[in-house]
CSV table of C-alpha atoms in Angstrom, one decimal:
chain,number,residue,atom,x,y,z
A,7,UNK,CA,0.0,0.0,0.0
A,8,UNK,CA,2.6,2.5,1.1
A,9,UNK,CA,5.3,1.8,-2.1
A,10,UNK,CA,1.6,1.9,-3.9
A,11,UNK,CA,0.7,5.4,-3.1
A,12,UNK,CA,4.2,6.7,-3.9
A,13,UNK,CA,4.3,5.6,-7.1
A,14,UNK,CA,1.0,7.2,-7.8
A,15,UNK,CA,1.0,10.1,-6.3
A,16,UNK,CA,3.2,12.2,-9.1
A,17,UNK,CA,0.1,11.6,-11.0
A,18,UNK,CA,-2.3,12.8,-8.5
A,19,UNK,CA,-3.5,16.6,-7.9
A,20,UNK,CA,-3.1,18.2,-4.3
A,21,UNK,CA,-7.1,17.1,-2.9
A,22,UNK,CA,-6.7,13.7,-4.6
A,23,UNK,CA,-3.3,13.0,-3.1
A,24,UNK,CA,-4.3,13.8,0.3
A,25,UNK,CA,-7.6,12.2,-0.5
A,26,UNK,CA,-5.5,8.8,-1.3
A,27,UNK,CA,-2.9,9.3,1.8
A,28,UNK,CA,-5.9,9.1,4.2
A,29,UNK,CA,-6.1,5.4,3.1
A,30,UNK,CA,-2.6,4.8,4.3
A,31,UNK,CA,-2.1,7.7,6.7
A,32,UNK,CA,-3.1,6.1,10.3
A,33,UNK,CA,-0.7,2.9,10.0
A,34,UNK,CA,2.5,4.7,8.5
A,35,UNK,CA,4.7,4.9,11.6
A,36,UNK,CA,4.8,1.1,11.9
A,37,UNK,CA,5.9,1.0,8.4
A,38,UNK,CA,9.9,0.7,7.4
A,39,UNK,CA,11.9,4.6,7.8
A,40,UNK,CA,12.7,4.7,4.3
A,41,UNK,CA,8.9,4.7,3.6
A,42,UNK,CA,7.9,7.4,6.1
A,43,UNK,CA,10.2,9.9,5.1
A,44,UNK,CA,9.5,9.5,1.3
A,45,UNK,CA,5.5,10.1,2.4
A,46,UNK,CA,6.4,13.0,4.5
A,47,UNK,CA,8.8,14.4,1.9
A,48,UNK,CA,5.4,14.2,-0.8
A,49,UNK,CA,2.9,15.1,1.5
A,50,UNK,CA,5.2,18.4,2.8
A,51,UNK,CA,6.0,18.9,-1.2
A,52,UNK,CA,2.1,18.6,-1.5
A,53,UNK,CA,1.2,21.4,0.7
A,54,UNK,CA,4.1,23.6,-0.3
A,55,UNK,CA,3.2,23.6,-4.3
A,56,UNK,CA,-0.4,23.9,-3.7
A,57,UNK,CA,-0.1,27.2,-1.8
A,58,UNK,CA,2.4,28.6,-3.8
A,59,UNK,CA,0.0,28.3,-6.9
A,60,UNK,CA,-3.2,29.1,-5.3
A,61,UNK,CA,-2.9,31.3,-1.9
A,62,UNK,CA,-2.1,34.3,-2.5
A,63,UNK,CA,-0.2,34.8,1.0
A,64,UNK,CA,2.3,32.7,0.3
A,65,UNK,CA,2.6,33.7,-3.5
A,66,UNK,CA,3.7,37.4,-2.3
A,67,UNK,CA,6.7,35.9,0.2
A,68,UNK,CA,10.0,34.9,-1.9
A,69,UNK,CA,11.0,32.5,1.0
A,70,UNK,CA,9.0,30.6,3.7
A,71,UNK,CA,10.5,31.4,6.6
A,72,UNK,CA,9.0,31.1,10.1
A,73,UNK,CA,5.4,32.3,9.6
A,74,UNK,CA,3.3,33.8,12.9
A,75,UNK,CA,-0.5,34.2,13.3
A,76,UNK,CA,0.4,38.3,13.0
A,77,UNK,CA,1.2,37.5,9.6
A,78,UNK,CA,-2.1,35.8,8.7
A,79,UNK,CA,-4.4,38.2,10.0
A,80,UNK,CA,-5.7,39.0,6.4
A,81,UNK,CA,-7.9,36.4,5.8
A,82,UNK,CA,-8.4,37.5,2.2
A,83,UNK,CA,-5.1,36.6,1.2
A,84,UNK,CA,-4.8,33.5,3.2
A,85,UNK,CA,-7.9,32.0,2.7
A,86,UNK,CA,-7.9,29.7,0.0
A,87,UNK,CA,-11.1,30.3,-2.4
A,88,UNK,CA,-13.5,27.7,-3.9
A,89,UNK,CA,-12.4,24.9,-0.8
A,90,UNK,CA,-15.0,23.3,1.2
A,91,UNK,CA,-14.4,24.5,4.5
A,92,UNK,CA,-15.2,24.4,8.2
A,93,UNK,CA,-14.3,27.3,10.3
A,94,UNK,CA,-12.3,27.0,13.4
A,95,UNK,CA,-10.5,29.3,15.9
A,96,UNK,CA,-8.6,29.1,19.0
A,97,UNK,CA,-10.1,28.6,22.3
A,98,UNK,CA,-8.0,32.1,23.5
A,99,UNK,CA,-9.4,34.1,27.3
A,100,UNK,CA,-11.5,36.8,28.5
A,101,UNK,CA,-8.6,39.2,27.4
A,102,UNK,CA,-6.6,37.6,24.4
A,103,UNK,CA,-7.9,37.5,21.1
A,104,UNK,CA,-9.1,34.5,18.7
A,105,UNK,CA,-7.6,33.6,15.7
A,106,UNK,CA,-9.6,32.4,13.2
A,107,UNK,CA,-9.2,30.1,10.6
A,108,UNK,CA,-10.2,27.2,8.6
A,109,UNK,CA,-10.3,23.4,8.0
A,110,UNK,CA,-10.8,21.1,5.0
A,111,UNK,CA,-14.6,19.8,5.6
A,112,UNK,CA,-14.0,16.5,3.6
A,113,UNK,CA,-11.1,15.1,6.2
A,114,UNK,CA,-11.5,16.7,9.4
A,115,UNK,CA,-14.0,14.2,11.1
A,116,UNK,CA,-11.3,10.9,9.4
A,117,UNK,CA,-8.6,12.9,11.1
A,118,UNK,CA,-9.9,13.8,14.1
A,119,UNK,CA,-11.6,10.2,15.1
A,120,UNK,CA,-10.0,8.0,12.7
A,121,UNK,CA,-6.7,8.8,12.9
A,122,UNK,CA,-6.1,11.0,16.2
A,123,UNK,CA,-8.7,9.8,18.7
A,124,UNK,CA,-8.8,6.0,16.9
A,125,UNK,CA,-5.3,5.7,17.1
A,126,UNK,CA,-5.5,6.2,20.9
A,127,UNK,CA,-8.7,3.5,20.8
A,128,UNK,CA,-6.3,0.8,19.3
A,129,UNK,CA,-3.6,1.5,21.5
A,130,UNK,CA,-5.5,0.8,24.1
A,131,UNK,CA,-7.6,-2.1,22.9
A,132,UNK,CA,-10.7,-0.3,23.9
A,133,UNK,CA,-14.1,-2.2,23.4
A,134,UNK,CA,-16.1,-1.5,20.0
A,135,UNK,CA,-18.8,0.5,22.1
A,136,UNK,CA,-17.1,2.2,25.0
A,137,UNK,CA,-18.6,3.7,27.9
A,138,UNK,CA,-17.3,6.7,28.1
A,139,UNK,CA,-17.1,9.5,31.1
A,140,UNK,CA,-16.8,13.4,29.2
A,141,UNK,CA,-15.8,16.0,31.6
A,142,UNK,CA,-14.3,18.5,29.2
A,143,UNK,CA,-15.3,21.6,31.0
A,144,UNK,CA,-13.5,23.6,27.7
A,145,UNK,CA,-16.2,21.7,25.4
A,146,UNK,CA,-19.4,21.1,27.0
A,147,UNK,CA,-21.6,18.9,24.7
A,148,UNK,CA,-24.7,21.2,23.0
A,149,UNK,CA,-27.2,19.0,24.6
A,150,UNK,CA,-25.4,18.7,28.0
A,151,UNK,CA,-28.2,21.2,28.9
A,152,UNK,CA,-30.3,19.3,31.3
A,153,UNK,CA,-31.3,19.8,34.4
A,154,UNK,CA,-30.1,16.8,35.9
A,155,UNK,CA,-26.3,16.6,36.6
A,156,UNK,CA,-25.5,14.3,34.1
A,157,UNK,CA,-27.2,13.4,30.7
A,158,UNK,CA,-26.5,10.3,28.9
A,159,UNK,CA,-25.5,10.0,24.7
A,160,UNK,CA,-26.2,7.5,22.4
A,161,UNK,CA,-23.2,7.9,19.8
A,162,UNK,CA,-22.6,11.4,19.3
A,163,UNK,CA,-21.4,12.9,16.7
A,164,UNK,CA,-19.1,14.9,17.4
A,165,UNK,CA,-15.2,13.2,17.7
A,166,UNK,CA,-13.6,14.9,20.6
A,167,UNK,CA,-17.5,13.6,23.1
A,168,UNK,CA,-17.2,10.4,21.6
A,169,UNK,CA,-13.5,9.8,21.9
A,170,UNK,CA,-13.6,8.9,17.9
A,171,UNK,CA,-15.8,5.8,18.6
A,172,UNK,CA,-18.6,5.5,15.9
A,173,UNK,CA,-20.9,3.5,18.9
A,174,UNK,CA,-20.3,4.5,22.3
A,175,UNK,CA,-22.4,5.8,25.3
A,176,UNK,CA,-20.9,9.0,26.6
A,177,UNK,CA,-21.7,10.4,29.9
A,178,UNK,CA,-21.8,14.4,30.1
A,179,UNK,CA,-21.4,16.8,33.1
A,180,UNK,CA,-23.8,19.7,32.3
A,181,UNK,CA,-21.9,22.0,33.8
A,182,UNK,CA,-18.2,22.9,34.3
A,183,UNK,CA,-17.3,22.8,38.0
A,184,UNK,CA,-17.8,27.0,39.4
A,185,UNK,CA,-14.6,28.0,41.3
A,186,UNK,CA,-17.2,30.6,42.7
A,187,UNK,CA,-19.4,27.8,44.3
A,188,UNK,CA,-18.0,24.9,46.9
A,189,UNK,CA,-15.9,23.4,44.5
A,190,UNK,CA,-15.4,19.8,46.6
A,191,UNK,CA,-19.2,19.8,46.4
A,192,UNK,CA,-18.9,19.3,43.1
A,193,UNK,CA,-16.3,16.5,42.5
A,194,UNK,CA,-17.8,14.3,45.6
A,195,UNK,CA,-21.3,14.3,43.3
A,196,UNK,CA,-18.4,13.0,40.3
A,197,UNK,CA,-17.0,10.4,42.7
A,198,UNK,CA,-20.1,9.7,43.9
A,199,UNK,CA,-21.8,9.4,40.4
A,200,UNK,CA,-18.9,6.5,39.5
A,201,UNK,CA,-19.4,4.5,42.2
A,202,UNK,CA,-21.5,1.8,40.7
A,203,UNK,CA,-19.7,2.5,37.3
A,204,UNK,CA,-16.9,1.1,35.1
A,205,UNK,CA,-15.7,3.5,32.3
A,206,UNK,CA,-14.0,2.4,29.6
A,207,UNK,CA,-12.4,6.3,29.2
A,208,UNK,CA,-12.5,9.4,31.2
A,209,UNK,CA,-11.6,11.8,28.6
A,210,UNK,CA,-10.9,15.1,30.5
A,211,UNK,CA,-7.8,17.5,31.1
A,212,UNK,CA,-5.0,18.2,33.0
A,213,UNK,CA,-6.3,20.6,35.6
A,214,UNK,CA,-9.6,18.6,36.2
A,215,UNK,CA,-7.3,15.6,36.8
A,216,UNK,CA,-5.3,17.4,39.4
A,217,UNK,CA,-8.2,18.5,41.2
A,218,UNK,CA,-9.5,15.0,41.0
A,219,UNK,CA,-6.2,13.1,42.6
A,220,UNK,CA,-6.5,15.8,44.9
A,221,UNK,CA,-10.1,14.5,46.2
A,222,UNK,CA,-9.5,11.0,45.5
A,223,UNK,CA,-6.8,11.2,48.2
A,224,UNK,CA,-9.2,13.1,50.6
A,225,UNK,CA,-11.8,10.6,50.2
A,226,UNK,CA,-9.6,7.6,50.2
A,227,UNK,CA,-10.7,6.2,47.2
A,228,UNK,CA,-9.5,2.8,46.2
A,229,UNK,CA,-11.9,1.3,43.3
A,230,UNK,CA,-11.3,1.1,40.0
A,231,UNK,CA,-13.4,3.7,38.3
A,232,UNK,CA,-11.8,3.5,34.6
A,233,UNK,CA,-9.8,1.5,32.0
A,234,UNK,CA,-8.1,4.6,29.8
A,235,UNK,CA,-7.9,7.8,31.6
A,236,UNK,CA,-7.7,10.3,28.3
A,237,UNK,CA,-6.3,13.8,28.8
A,238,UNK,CA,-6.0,16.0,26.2
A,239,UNK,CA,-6.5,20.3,25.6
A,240,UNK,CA,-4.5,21.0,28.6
A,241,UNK,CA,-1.3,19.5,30.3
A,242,UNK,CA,-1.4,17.2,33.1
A,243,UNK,CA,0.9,16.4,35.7
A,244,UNK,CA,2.3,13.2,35.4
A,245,UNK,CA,3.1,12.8,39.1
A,246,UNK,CA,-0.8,13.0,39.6
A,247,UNK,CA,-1.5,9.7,36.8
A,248,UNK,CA,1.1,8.1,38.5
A,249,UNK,CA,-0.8,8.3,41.4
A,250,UNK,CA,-4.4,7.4,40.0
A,251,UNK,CA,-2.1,4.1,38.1
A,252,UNK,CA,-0.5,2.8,41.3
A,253,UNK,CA,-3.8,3.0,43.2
A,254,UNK,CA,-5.7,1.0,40.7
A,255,UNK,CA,-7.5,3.7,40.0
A,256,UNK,CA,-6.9,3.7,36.5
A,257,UNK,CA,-5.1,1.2,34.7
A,258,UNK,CA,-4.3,2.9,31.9
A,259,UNK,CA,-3.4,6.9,31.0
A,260,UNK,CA,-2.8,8.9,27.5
A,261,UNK,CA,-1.5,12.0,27.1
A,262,UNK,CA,-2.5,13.7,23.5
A,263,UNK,CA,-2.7,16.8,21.5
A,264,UNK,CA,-4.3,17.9,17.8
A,265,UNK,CA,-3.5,21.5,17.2
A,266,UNK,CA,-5.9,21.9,14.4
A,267,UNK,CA,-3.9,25.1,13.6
A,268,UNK,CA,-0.3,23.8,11.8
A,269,UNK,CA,-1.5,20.3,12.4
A,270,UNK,CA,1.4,19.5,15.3
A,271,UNK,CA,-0.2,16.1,17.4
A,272,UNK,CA,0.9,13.5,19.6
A,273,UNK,CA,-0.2,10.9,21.7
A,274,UNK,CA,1.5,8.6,24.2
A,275,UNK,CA,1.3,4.8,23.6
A,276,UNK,CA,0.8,2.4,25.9
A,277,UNK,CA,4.7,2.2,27.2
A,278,UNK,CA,4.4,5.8,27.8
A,279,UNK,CA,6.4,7.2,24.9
A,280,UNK,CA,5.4,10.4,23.8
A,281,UNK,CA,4.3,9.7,19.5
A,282,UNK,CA,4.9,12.6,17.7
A,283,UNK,CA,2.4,12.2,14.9
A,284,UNK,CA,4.2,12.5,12.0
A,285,UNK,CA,1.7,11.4,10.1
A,286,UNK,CA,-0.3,14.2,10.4
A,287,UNK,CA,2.2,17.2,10.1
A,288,UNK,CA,6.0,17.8,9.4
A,289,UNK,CA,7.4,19.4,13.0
A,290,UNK,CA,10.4,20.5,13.8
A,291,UNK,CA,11.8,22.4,16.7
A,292,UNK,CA,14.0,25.4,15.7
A,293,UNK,CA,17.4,27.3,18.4
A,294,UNK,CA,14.6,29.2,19.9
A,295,UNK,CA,12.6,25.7,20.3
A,296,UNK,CA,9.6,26.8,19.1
A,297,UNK,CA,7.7,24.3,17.6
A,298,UNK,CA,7.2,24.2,13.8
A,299,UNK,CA,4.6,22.5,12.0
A,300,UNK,CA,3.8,21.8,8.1
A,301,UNK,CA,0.0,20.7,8.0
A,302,UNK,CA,-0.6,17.9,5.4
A,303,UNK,CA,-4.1,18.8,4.4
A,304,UNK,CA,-4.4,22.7,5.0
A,305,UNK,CA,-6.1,23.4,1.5
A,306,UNK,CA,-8.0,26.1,2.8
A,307,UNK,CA,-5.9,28.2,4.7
A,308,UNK,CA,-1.9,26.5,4.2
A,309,UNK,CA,-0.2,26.5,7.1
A,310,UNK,CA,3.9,25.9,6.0
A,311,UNK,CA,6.5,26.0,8.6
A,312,UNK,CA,3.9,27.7,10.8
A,313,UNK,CA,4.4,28.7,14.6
A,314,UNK,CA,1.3,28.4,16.5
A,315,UNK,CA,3.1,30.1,20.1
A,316,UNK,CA,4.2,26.4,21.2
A,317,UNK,CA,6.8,25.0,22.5
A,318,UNK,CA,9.3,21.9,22.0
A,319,UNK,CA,12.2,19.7,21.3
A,320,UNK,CA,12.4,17.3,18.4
A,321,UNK,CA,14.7,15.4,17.6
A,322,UNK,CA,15.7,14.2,14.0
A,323,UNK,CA,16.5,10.9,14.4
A,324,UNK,CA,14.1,7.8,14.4
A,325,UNK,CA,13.9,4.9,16.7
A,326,UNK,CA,11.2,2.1,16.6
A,327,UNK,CA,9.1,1.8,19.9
A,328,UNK,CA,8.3,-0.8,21.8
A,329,UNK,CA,4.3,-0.3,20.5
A,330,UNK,CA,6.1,-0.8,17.0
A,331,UNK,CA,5.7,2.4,15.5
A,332,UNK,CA,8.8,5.0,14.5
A,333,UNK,CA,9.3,7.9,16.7
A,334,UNK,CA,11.9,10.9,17.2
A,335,UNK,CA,12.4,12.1,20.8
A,336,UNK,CA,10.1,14.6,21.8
A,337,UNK,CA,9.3,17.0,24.9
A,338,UNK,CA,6.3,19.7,25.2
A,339,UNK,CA,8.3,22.1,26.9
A,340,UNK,CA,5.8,25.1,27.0
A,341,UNK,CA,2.4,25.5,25.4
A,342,UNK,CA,1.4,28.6,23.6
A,343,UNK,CA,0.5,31.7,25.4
A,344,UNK,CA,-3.4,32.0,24.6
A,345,UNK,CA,-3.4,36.0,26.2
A,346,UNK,CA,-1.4,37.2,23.5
């Protein structure tokens, strides 16, 4: 499949190659070096050609250099006309301001449950219809309205509630805890609401999870409440998985990341190695070590060597994990600033 698509894809225009790499795109790190970096050498080549010939940012720059969200700010020379596209922006605070821009319709949901979320699913060996515990206070669910203090989904449809599974029952806290209101209140009715349950995930984030170790240790808690604890959106503190682990807790934990904007992701497998996905995005950390991406399937908006305020060290070199797929050292170091 893989010496397949690279003999083909000279032949193929910019939507139809990416259109034909999604086929091969979730298994390539298990497949031989030689191979991956001829896929990511098209696939960056891809991107590159396309926006030279049809956004007109990138056709009034000589070289490509480091490029910054201040330079994209005019949409009408970034945004790529005639694309099917679904708009995004950052999450950004009460003070800082959003940036804006754009996804290609047609492989955002493969990418986002096939290939980011589902990558995390196999990893793990998690059931075909997971139960699944949601307490993304960042993304509350549209119908995580009710009155009661939970509501209950058949399937979703959105990838990030459903944690990329097609078939799952997902279990919503309508509200984000209020740091204005009696905060332990509020995680003894989560503890409490898990004590005749068995998750299959707990997808949540970094500070929820250190406010939960925090109250699992107050209230002594020693069942098992979930097979995959799932973090993602913010950083977590490993010390405080660690702890959930050795308790029993949790058996499992993964650490991952899609930055929509420049494409950079990773995951961490099941032996803790941090993945990044190369797969996804061309990265590279620069002297400064800011953290550089090349998005694969940008159409409508290209972002090429593009620094979305992150930081990180990669390294060049391959090694093959234990979880058999390739991987280059890699350490988040700092994430972006979301006040600028």
């Amino acid at each position: 499949m893989i010496d397949y698509f690279i003999k083909k894809s000279s032949s193929l225009d910019s939507k139809e190659l990416i259109l034909s790499y999604l086929e091969i795109c979730k298994n390539l790190m298990f497949q031989e070096e030689e191979q991956v970096r001829k896929v990511m050498q098209i696939m960056t080549k891809n991107i590159r050609l396309f926006a030279y010939k049809n956004c007109n940012f990138y056709r009034s720059i000589e070289k490509i250099n480091v490029i910054e969200k201040s330079m994209l700010i005019d949409k009408s020379k970034w945004f790529v006309k005639g694309i099917k596209s679904k708009e995004m922006l950052t999450n950004g605070t009460s003070t800082g301001n959003k940036f804006y821009y754009q996804v290609l319709e047609e492989t955002f949901d493969q990418i986002e449950a096939n290939i980011h979320y589902g990558s995390i699913l196999d990893e793990f060996k998690i059931k075909k219809r997971p139960t699944i515990l949601c307490l993304l206070s960042q993304h509350l669910h549209p119908q995580a309205t009710s009155q009661s203090k939970f509501v209950i989904l058949d399937s979703p449809k959105s990838p990030l509630h459903s944690h990329g599974a097609s078939d799952s029952i997902v279990h919503i806290i309508n509200a984000a805890p209020d740091l204005n209101k009696d905060i332990e209140s509020q995680f003894k009715m989560i503890l409490d609401y898990t004590v005749d349950k068995k998750f299959d995930i707990i997808l949540t984030s970094g500070p929820f999870i250190n406010s939960f170790v925090y109250y699992c240790k107050k209230y002594n808690i020693k069942r098992n409440i979930c097979n995959l604890l799932s973090n993602t959106c913010e950083q977590m503190v490993l010390e405080d998985v660690l702890f959930l682990k050795n308790k029993n807790i949790i058996e499992n934990y993964c650490d991952h990341m899609r930055c929509w904007d420049g494409g950079a992701s990773f995951f961490t497998c099941k032996y803790n190695v941090y993945h990044l996905m190369d797969n996804l995005s061309n990265c590279y950390s620069d002297e400064n070590g800011r953290l550089i991406s090349t998005d694969y399937f940008s159409l409508s908006c290209p972002f090429i060597n593009y620094w979305n305020g992150d930081y990180a060290n990669i390294k060049k070199e391959y090694k093959r994990c234990n979880c058999g797929r390739l991987y280059r050292d890699f350490k988040f170091l700092e994430p972006r600033d979301f006040s600028q």
